[in-house]
Coordinates of C-alpha atoms and ligand atoms in Angstrom, one line a residue:
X1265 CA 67.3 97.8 169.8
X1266 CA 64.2 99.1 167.5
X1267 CA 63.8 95.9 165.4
X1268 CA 63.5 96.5 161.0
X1269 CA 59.8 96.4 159.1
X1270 CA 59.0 92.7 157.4
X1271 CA 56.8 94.1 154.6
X1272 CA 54.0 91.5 154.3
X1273 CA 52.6 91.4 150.9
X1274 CA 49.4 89.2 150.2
X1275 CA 49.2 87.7 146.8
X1276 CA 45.8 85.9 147.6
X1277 CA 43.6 87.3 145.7
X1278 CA 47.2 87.3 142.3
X1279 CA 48.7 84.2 142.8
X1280 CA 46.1 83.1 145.2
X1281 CA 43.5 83.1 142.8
X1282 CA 45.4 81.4 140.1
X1283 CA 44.4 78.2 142.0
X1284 CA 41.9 76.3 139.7
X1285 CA 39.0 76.5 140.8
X1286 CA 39.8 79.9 143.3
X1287 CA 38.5 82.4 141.0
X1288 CA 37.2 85.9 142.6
X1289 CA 34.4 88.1 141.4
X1290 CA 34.9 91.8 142.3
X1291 CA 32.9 91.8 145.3
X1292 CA 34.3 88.9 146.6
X1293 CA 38.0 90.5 146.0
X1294 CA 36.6 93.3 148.2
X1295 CA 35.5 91.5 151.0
X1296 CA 38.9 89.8 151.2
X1297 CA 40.8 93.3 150.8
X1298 CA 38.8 94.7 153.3
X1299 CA 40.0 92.0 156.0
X1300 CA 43.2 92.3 155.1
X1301 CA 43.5 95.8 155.7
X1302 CA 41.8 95.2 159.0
X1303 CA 44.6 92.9 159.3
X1304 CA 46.9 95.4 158.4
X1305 CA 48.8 93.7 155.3
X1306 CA 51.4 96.2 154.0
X1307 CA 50.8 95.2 150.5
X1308 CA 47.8 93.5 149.0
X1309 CA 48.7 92.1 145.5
X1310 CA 45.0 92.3 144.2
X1311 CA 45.0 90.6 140.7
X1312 CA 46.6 90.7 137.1
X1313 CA 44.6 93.8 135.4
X1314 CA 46.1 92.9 132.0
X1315 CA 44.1 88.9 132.4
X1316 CA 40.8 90.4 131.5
X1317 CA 38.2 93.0 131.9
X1318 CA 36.7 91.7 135.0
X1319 CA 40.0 91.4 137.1
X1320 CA 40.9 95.3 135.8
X1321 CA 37.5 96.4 137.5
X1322 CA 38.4 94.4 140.5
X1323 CA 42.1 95.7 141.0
X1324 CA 39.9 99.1 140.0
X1325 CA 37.8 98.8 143.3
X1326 CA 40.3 97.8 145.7
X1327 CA 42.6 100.4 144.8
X1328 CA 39.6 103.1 145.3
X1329 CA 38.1 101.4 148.4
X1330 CA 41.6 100.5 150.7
X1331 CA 43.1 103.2 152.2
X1332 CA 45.8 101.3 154.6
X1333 CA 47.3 99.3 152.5
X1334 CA 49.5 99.5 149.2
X1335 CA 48.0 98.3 146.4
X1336 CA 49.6 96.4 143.8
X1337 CA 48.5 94.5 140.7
X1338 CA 50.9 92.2 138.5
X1339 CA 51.7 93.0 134.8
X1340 CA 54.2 90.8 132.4
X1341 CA 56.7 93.3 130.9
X1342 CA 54.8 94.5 128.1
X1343 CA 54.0 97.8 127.6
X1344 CA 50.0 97.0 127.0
X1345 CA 50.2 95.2 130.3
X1346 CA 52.4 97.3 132.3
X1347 CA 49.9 100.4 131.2
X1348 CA 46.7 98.8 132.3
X1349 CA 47.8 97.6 135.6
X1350 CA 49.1 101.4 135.5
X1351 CA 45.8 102.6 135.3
X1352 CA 44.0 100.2 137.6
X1353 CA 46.3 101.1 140.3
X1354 CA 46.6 104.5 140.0
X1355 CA 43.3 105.4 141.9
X1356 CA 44.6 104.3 145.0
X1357 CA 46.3 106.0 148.1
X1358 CA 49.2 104.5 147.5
X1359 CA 49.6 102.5 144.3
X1360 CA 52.2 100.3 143.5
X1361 CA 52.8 98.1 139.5
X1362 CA 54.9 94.7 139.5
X1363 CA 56.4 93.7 136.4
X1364 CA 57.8 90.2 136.0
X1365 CA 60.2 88.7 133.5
X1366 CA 61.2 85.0 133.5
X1367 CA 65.0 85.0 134.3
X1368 CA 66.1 81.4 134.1
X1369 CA 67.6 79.5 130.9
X1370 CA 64.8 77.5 130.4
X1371 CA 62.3 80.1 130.7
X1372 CA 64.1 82.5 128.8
X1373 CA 65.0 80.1 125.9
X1374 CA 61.9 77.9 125.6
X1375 CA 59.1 80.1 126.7
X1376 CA 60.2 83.5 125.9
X1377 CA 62.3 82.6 123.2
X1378 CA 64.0 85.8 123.6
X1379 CA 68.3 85.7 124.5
X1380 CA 68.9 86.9 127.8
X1381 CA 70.5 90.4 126.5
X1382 CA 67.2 91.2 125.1
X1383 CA 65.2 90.3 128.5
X1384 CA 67.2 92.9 130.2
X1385 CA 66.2 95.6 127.7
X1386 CA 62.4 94.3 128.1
X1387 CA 62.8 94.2 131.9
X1388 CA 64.2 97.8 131.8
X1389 CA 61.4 99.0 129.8
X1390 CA 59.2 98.0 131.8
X1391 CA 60.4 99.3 134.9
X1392 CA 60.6 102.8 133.3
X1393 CA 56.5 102.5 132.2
X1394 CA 55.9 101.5 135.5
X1395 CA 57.2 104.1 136.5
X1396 CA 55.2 106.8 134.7
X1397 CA 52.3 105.7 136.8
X1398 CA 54.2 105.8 140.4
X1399 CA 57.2 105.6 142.1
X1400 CA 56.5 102.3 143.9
X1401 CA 57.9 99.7 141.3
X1402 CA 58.3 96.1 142.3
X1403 CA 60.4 94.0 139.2
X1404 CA 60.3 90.0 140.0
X1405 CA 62.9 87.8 138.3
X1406 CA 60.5 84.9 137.5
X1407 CA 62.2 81.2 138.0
X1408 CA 65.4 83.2 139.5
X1409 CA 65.5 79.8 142.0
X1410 CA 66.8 78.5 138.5
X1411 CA 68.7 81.6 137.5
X1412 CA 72.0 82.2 137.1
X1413 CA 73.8 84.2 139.6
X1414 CA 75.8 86.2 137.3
X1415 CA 72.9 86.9 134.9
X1416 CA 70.8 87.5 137.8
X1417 CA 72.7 90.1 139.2
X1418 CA 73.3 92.0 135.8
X1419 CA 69.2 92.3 135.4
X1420 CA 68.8 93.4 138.7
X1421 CA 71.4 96.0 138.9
X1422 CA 69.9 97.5 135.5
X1423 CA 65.9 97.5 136.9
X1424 CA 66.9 99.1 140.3
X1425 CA 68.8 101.9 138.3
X1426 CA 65.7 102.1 136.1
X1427 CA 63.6 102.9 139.3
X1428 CA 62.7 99.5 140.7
X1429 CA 62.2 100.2 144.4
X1430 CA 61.5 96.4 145.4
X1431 CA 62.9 93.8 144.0
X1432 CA 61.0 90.5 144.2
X1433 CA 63.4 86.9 144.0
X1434 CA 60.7 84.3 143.5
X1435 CA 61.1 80.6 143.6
X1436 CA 58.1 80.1 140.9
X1437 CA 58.8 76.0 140.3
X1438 CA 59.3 75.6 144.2
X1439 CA 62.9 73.8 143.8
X1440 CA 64.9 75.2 145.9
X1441 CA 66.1 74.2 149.3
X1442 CA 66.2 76.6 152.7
X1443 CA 70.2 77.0 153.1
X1444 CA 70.6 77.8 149.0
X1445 CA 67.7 80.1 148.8
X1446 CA 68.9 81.9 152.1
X1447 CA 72.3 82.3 150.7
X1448 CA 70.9 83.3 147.0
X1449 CA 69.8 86.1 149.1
X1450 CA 72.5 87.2 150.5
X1451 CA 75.1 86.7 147.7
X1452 CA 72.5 89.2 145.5
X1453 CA 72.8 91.3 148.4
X1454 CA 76.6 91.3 148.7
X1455 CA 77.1 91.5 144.9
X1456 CA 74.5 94.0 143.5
X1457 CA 76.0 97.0 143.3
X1458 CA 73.1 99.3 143.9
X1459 CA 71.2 96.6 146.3
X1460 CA 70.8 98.8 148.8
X1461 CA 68.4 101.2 146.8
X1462 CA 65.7 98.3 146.8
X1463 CA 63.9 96.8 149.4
X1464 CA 64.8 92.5 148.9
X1465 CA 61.7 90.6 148.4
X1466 CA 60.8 86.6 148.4
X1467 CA 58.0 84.8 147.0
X1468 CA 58.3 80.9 147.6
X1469 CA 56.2 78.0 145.4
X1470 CA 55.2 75.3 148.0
X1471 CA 56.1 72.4 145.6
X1472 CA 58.5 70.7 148.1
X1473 CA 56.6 71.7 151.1
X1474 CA 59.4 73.9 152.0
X1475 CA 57.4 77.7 150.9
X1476 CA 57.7 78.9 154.4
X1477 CA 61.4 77.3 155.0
X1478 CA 62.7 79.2 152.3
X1479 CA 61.3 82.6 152.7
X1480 CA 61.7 82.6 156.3
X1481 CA 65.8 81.6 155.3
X1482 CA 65.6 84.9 153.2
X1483 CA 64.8 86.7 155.9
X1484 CA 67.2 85.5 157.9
X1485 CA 69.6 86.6 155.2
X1486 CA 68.1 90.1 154.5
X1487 CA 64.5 89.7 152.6
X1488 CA 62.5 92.5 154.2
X1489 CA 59.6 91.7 151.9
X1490 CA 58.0 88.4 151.8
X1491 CA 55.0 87.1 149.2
X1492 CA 52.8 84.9 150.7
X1493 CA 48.8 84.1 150.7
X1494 CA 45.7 83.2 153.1
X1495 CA 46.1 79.1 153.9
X1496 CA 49.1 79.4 151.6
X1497 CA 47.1 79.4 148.5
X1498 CA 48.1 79.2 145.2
X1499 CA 49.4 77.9 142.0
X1500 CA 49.4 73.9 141.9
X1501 CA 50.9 73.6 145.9
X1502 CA 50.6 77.6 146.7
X1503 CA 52.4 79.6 148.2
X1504 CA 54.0 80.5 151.7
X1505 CA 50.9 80.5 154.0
X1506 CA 51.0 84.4 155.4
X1507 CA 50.0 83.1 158.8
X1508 CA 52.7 80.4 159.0
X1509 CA 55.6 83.4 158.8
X1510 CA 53.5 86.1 160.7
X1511 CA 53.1 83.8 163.7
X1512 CA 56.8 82.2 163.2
X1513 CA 58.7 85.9 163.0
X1514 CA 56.5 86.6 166.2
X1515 CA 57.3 83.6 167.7
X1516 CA 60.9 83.1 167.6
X1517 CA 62.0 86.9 167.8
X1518 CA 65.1 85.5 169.4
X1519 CA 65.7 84.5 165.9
X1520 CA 64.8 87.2 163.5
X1521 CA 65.4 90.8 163.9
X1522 CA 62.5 92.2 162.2
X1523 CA 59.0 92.0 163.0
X1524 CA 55.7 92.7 161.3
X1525 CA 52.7 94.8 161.8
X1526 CA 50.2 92.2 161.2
X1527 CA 47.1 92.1 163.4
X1528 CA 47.7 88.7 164.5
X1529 CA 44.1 88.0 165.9
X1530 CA 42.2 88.9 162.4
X1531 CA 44.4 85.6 160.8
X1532 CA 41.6 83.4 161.4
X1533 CA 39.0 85.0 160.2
X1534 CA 40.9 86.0 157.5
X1535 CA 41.4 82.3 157.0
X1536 CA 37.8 81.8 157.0
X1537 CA 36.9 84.1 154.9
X1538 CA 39.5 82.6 151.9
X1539 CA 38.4 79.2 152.7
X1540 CA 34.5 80.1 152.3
X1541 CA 34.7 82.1 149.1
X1542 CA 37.4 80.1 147.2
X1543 CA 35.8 76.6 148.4
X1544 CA 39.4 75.6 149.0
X1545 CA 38.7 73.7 152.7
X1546 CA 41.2 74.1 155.5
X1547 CA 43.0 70.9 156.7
X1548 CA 42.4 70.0 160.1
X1549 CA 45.8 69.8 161.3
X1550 CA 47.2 72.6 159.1
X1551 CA 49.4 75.2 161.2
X1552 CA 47.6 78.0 163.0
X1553 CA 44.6 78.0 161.4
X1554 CA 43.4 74.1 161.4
X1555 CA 40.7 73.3 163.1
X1556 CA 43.4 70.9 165.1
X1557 CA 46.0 73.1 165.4
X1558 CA 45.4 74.0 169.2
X1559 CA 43.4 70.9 169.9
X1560 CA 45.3 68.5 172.5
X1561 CA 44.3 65.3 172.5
X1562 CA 46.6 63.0 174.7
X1563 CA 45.9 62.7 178.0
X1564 CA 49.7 63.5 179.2
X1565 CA 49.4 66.9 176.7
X1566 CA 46.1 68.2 178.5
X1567 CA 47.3 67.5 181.8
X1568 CA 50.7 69.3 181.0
X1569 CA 48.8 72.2 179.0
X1570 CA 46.7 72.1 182.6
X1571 CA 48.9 72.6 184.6
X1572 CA 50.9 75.5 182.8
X1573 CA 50.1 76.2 179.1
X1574 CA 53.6 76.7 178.2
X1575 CA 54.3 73.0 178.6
X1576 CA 52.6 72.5 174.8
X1577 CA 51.9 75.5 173.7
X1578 CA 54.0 77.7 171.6
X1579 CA 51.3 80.4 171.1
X1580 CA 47.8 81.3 172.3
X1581 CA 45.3 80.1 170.1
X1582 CA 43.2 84.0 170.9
X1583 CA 46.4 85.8 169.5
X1584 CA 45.2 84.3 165.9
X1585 CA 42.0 84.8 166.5
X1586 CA 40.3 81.4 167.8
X1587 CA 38.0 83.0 170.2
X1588 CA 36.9 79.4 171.4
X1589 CA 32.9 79.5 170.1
X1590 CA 32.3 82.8 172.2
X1591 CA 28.2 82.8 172.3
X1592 CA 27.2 86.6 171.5
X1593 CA 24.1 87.1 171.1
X1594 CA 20.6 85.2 171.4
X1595 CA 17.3 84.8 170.0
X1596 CA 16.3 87.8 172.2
X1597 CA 18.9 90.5 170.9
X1598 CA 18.1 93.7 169.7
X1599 CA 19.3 95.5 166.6
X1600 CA 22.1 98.1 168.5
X1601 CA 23.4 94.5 170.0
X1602 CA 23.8 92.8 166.8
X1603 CA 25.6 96.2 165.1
X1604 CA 27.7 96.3 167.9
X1605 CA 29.1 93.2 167.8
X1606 CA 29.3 93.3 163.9
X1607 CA 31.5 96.2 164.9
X1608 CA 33.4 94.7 167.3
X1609 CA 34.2 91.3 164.7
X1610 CA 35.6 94.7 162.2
X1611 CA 32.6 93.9 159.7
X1612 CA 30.9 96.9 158.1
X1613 CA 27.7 97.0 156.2
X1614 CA 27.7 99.5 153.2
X1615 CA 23.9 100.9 154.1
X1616 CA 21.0 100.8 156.7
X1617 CA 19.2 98.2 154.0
X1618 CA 21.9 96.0 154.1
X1619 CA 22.2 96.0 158.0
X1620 CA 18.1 95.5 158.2
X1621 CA 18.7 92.8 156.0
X1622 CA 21.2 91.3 157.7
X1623 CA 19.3 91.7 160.8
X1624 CA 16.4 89.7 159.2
X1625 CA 18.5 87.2 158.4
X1626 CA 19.7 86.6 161.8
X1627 CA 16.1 87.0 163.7
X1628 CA 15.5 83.9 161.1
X1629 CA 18.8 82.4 162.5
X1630 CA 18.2 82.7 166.2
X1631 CA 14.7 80.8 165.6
X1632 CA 16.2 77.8 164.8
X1633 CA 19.3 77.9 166.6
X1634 CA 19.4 79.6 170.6
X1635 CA 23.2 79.9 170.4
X1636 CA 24.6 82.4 168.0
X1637 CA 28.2 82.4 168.1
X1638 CA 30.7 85.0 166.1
X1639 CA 31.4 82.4 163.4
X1640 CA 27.2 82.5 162.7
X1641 CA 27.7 85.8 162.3
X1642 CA 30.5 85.7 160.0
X1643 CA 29.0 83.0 158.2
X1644 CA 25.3 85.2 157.9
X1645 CA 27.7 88.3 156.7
X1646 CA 29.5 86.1 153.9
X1647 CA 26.2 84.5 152.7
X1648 CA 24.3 87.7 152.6
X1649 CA 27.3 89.8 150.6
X1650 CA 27.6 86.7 148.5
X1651 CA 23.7 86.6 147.5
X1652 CA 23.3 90.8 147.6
X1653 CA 26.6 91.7 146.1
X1654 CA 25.9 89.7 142.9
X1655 CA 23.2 90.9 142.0
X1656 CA 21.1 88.0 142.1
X1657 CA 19.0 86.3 139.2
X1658 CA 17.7 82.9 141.1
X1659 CA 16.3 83.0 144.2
X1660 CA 15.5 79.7 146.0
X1661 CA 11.7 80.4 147.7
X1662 CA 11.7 77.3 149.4
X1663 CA 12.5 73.4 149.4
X1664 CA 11.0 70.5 151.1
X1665 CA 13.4 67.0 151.3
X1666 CA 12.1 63.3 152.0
X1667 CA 14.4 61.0 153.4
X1668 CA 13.4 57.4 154.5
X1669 CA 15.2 53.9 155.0
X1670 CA 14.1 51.8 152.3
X1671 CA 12.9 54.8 149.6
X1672 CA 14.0 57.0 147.3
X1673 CA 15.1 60.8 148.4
X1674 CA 13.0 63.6 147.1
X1675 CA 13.2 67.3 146.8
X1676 CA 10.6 69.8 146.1
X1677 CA 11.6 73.5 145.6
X1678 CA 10.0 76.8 144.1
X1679 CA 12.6 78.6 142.7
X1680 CA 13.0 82.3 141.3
X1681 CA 14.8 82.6 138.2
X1682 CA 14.3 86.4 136.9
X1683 CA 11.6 87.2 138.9
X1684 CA 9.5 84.4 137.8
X1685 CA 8.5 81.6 140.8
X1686 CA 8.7 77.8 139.3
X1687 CA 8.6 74.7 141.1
X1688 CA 9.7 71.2 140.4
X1689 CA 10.2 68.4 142.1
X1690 CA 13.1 65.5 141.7
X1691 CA 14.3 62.1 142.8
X1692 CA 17.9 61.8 143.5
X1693 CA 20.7 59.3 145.1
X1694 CA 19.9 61.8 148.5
X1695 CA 17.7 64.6 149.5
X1696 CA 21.2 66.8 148.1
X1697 CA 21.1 65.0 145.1
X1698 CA 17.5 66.0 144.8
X1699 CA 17.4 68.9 145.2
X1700 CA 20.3 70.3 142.8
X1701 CA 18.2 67.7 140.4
X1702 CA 15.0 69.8 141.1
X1703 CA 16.9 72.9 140.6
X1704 CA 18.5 71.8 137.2
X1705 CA 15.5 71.0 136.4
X1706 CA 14.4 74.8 135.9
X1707 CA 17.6 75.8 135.3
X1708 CA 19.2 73.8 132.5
X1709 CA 22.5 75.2 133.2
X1710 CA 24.1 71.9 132.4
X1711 CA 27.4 73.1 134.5
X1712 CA 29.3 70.6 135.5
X1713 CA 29.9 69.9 139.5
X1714 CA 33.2 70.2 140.5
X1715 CA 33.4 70.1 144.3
X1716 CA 30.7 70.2 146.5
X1717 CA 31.9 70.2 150.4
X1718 CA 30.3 70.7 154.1
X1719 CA 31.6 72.1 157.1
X1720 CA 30.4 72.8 160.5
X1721 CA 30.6 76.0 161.0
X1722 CA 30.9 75.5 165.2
X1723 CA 30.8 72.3 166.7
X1724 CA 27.2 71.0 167.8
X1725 CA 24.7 69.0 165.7
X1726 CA 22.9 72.4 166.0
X1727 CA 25.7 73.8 164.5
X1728 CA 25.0 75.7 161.0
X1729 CA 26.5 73.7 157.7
X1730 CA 28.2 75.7 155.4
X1731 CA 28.6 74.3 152.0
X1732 CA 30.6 75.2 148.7
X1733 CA 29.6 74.2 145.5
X1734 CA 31.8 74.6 142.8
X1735 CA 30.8 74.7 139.3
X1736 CA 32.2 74.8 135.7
X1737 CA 30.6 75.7 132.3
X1738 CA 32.4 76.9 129.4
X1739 CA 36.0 77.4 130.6
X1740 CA 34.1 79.2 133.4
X1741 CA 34.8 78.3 137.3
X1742 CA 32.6 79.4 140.1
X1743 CA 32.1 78.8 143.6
X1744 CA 28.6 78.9 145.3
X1745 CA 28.2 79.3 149.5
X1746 CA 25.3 78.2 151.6
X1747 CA 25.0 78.0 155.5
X1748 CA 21.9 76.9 157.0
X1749 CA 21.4 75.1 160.2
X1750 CA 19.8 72.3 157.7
X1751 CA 22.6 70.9 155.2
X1752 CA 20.3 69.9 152.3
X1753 CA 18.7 73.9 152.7
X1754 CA 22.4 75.0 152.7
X1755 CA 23.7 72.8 149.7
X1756 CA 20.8 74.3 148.1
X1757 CA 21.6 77.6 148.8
X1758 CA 25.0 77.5 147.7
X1759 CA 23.9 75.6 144.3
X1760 CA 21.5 79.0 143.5
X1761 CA 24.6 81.0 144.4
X1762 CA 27.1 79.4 141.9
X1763 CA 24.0 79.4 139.7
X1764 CA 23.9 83.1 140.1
X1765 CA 27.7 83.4 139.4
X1766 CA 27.4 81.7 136.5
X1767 CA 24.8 83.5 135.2
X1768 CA 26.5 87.2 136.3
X1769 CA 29.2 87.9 133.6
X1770 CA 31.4 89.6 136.6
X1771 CA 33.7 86.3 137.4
X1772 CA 37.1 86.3 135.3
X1773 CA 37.1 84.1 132.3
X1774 CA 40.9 82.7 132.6
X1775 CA 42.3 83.8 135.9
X1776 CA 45.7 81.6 134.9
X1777 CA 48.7 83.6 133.2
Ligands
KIV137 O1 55.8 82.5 141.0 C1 56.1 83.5 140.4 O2 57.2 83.6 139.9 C2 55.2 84.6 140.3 C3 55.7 85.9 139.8 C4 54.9 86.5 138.8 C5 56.0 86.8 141.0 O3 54.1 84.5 140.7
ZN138 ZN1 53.9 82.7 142.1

């Protein structure tokens, strides 16, 4: 029996974003929409054109630069918003506008202060604007977890004869439990007179920890679109994680009968790729793509796993793409080599500069460290797009830390800042501490640090540190990334790239709605 489409639709870079803290610049927003077309997400939700200029542009360039995917970008139901998201979508191969209208009592009477009959007009309008930029309209219920049934299904009735051709049930506070959401589902199903002329969609809040419960109950009860994000990230505590119901519809097909057309091996470094640019770390033991989430550690697991993987294992850690520190390519490798396996990880360059570049940069690696494995390379590839992409201002030339038992840390650096070469030298609480003094020294920024965080980026005390720094000035929030086989060069690195964010006027200014 041929076996219907889950349509996975990414909000990471929407909903994802509205994170504090996860803010996007353009580039950044393509990197991620590149992967996941290479992932082959059905939909990729790429930001909320009406927000500001900056996230427009962004929708702008994803929608002229994927070809795979649908593109889709969110607007509230008013005409201004619904006609930029129009226009920011339109470009693409095949566009898509969501319009969303808060639905519950609460919403409706203390935020929109509107009475219900009027939301259904708005709703309705909006739907028919959407639709004079393309015949892909998704209308979202916002709060419907706290809707009424009856009111619920009047709404939806009206957008789907409007020309809705998705309709999206979102549990936006994250309240409800898996049986009630399942049968919310089905009831709208069973009682929506035209229900079968729209495709059923969920999007789950993680509030309760029960994002992925609930979506994967709609399924069960007829949702053939489901909302989700990279890491499940998201407002306060996110959304459904995308690889938690990819790998769990794969997993127990005895259960579902649909199945999606996710690449399942591009999830980690998907995963990796959110983590680094957003700054938002993955926990160890988080499901499929935690550094612990294939790791057994009791003696009675190994010996089982041993003996027969099936005894622990529910799923091969290479169908998500661990691929176990796979060593690639040495101090000793030629240009075509490194290209090829670029190629092979699904990572293009834009030009030959970039490449030579890039090249360079991994020469410089390979010095320092014999073993390159394909997370170095994904790490190099992040760090250079980061620093080209953004069309640097600062530059760090160089940096010299002193550490000793029993003094006080010091940094020297010679920084760039417009072209100009500068050095200064600090004292700080650590060689870290030092060096972001030394820096702030020149710079005067006086942003305030946020987060700053290191990770290995393989295992090995040769292993490259990557760092995120996360800054904030103004109302502004940016993220910096840095990996160098030295942490203090790294943290350094990734300071002069949050700098450089800062200083570029292409991050939004107030991703939230
Ligand atoms: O959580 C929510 O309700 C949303 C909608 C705008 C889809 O993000
Ligand atoms: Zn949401």
């Amino acid at each position: 029996m041929t076996k219907e489409k889950l349509i996975i639709f990414d909000t990471t870079m929407r909903d994802g974003e509205q994170s504090p803290g996860a803010s996007m610049t353009r580039d950044e927003k393509l990197r991620i929409a590149r992967q996941l077309e290479r992932m082959r997400v059905d939909v990729i939700e790429a930001g909320f054109p009406a927000a500001s200029d900056g996230d427009f542009e962004a929708v702008k360039a994803v929608a002229a630069t994927i070809k795979d995917s649908t593109i889709c970008g969110l607007a509230r139901a008013s005409e201004a918003d619904v006609r930029r998201c129009g226009e920011a979508v339109k470009g693409a191969n095949s566009p898509r506008v969501h319009t969303f209208i808060a639905t519950s009592p609460i919403h409706m009477e203390k935020k929109l202060r509107m009475e219900p009959s009027q939301v259904i007009e708005q709703a309705v309008r909006a739907v028919k604007w959407a639709r004079e930029y393309t015949d892909n309209v998704e209308f979202s219920a916002e709060d419907a977890g706290r809707s009424d049934l009856d009111f619920l299904c009047r709404i939806l009735e009206r957008v789907i004869s409007a020309g809705a051709t998705t309709i999206n049930v979102p549990d936006t506070v994250g309240y409800t439990l898996p049986e009630h959401f399942g049968a919310l589902i089905r009831n709208l199903r069973e009682r929506v007179p035209n229900s079968d002329k729209a495709i059923w969609s969920v999007h789950c809040h993680n509030d309760l920890g029960l994002a992925v419960a609930n979506s994967l109950a709609a399924v069960m009860n007829g949702a053939r679109q489901v909302e989700c994000t990279i890491n499940g990230l998201g407002e306060r505590a996110g959304n459904a994680s995308l690889e938690e119901i990819v790998m769990a519809v794969r997993t127990r097909q005895d259960a579902f009968s649909c199945v999606t057309n996710i690449d399942t091996t591009q999830i980690v470094p998907a995963s990796r790729l959110v983590s680094g640019i957003t700054g938002f770390a993955v926990q160890p033991n988080k499901a499929i793509v935690g550094a612990n989430a294939f790791a057994h550690e009791a003696g009675i697991h190994q010996d089982g796993v041993l003996k027969s993987r099936d005894t622990y294992e529910i799923m091969r850690a290479e169908d998500v793409g661990w691929n176990a520190n796979k060593l690639v390519l040495g101090k000793h490798s030629g240009r075509n080599a490194f290209k090829a396996r670029l190629t092979e990880l699904g990572i293009e360059l834009p030009s030959d500069e970039a490449l030579q570049a890039a090249f360079k940069r991994f020469k410089d690696l390979a010095d320092k460290k014999h073993e390159i494995f394909d997370e170095d390379l994904q790490a190099l590839i992040s760090e250079e797009a980061a620093e080209t992409l953004d069309g640097d201002y600062y530059h760090l030339i160089s940096l010299a830390a002193h550490s000793e038992t029993g003094t006080v840390p010091t940094a020297s650096i010679v920084l760039s800042a417009g072209g100009k070469e500068q050095p200064a030298r600090a004292q700080g609480s650590g060689p870290v501490d030092a060096a972001f003094k030394a820096i702030e020294s020149i710079v005067a920024s006086g942003a305030e640090l946020l987060l700053y965080s290191v990770n290995n980026i393989t295992s090995g005390t040769d292993s490259q540190g990557e760092v995120t720094v996360r800054l904030s000035k103004s109302g502004r929030i940016v993220n910096g990334l840095g990996a160098d086989t030295d942490i203090v060069v790294a943290s350094a690195k990734a300071y002069v790239s949050a700098l450089n964010k800062l200083h570029s006027k292409l991050e939004r200014v107030n991703p939230q709605l």
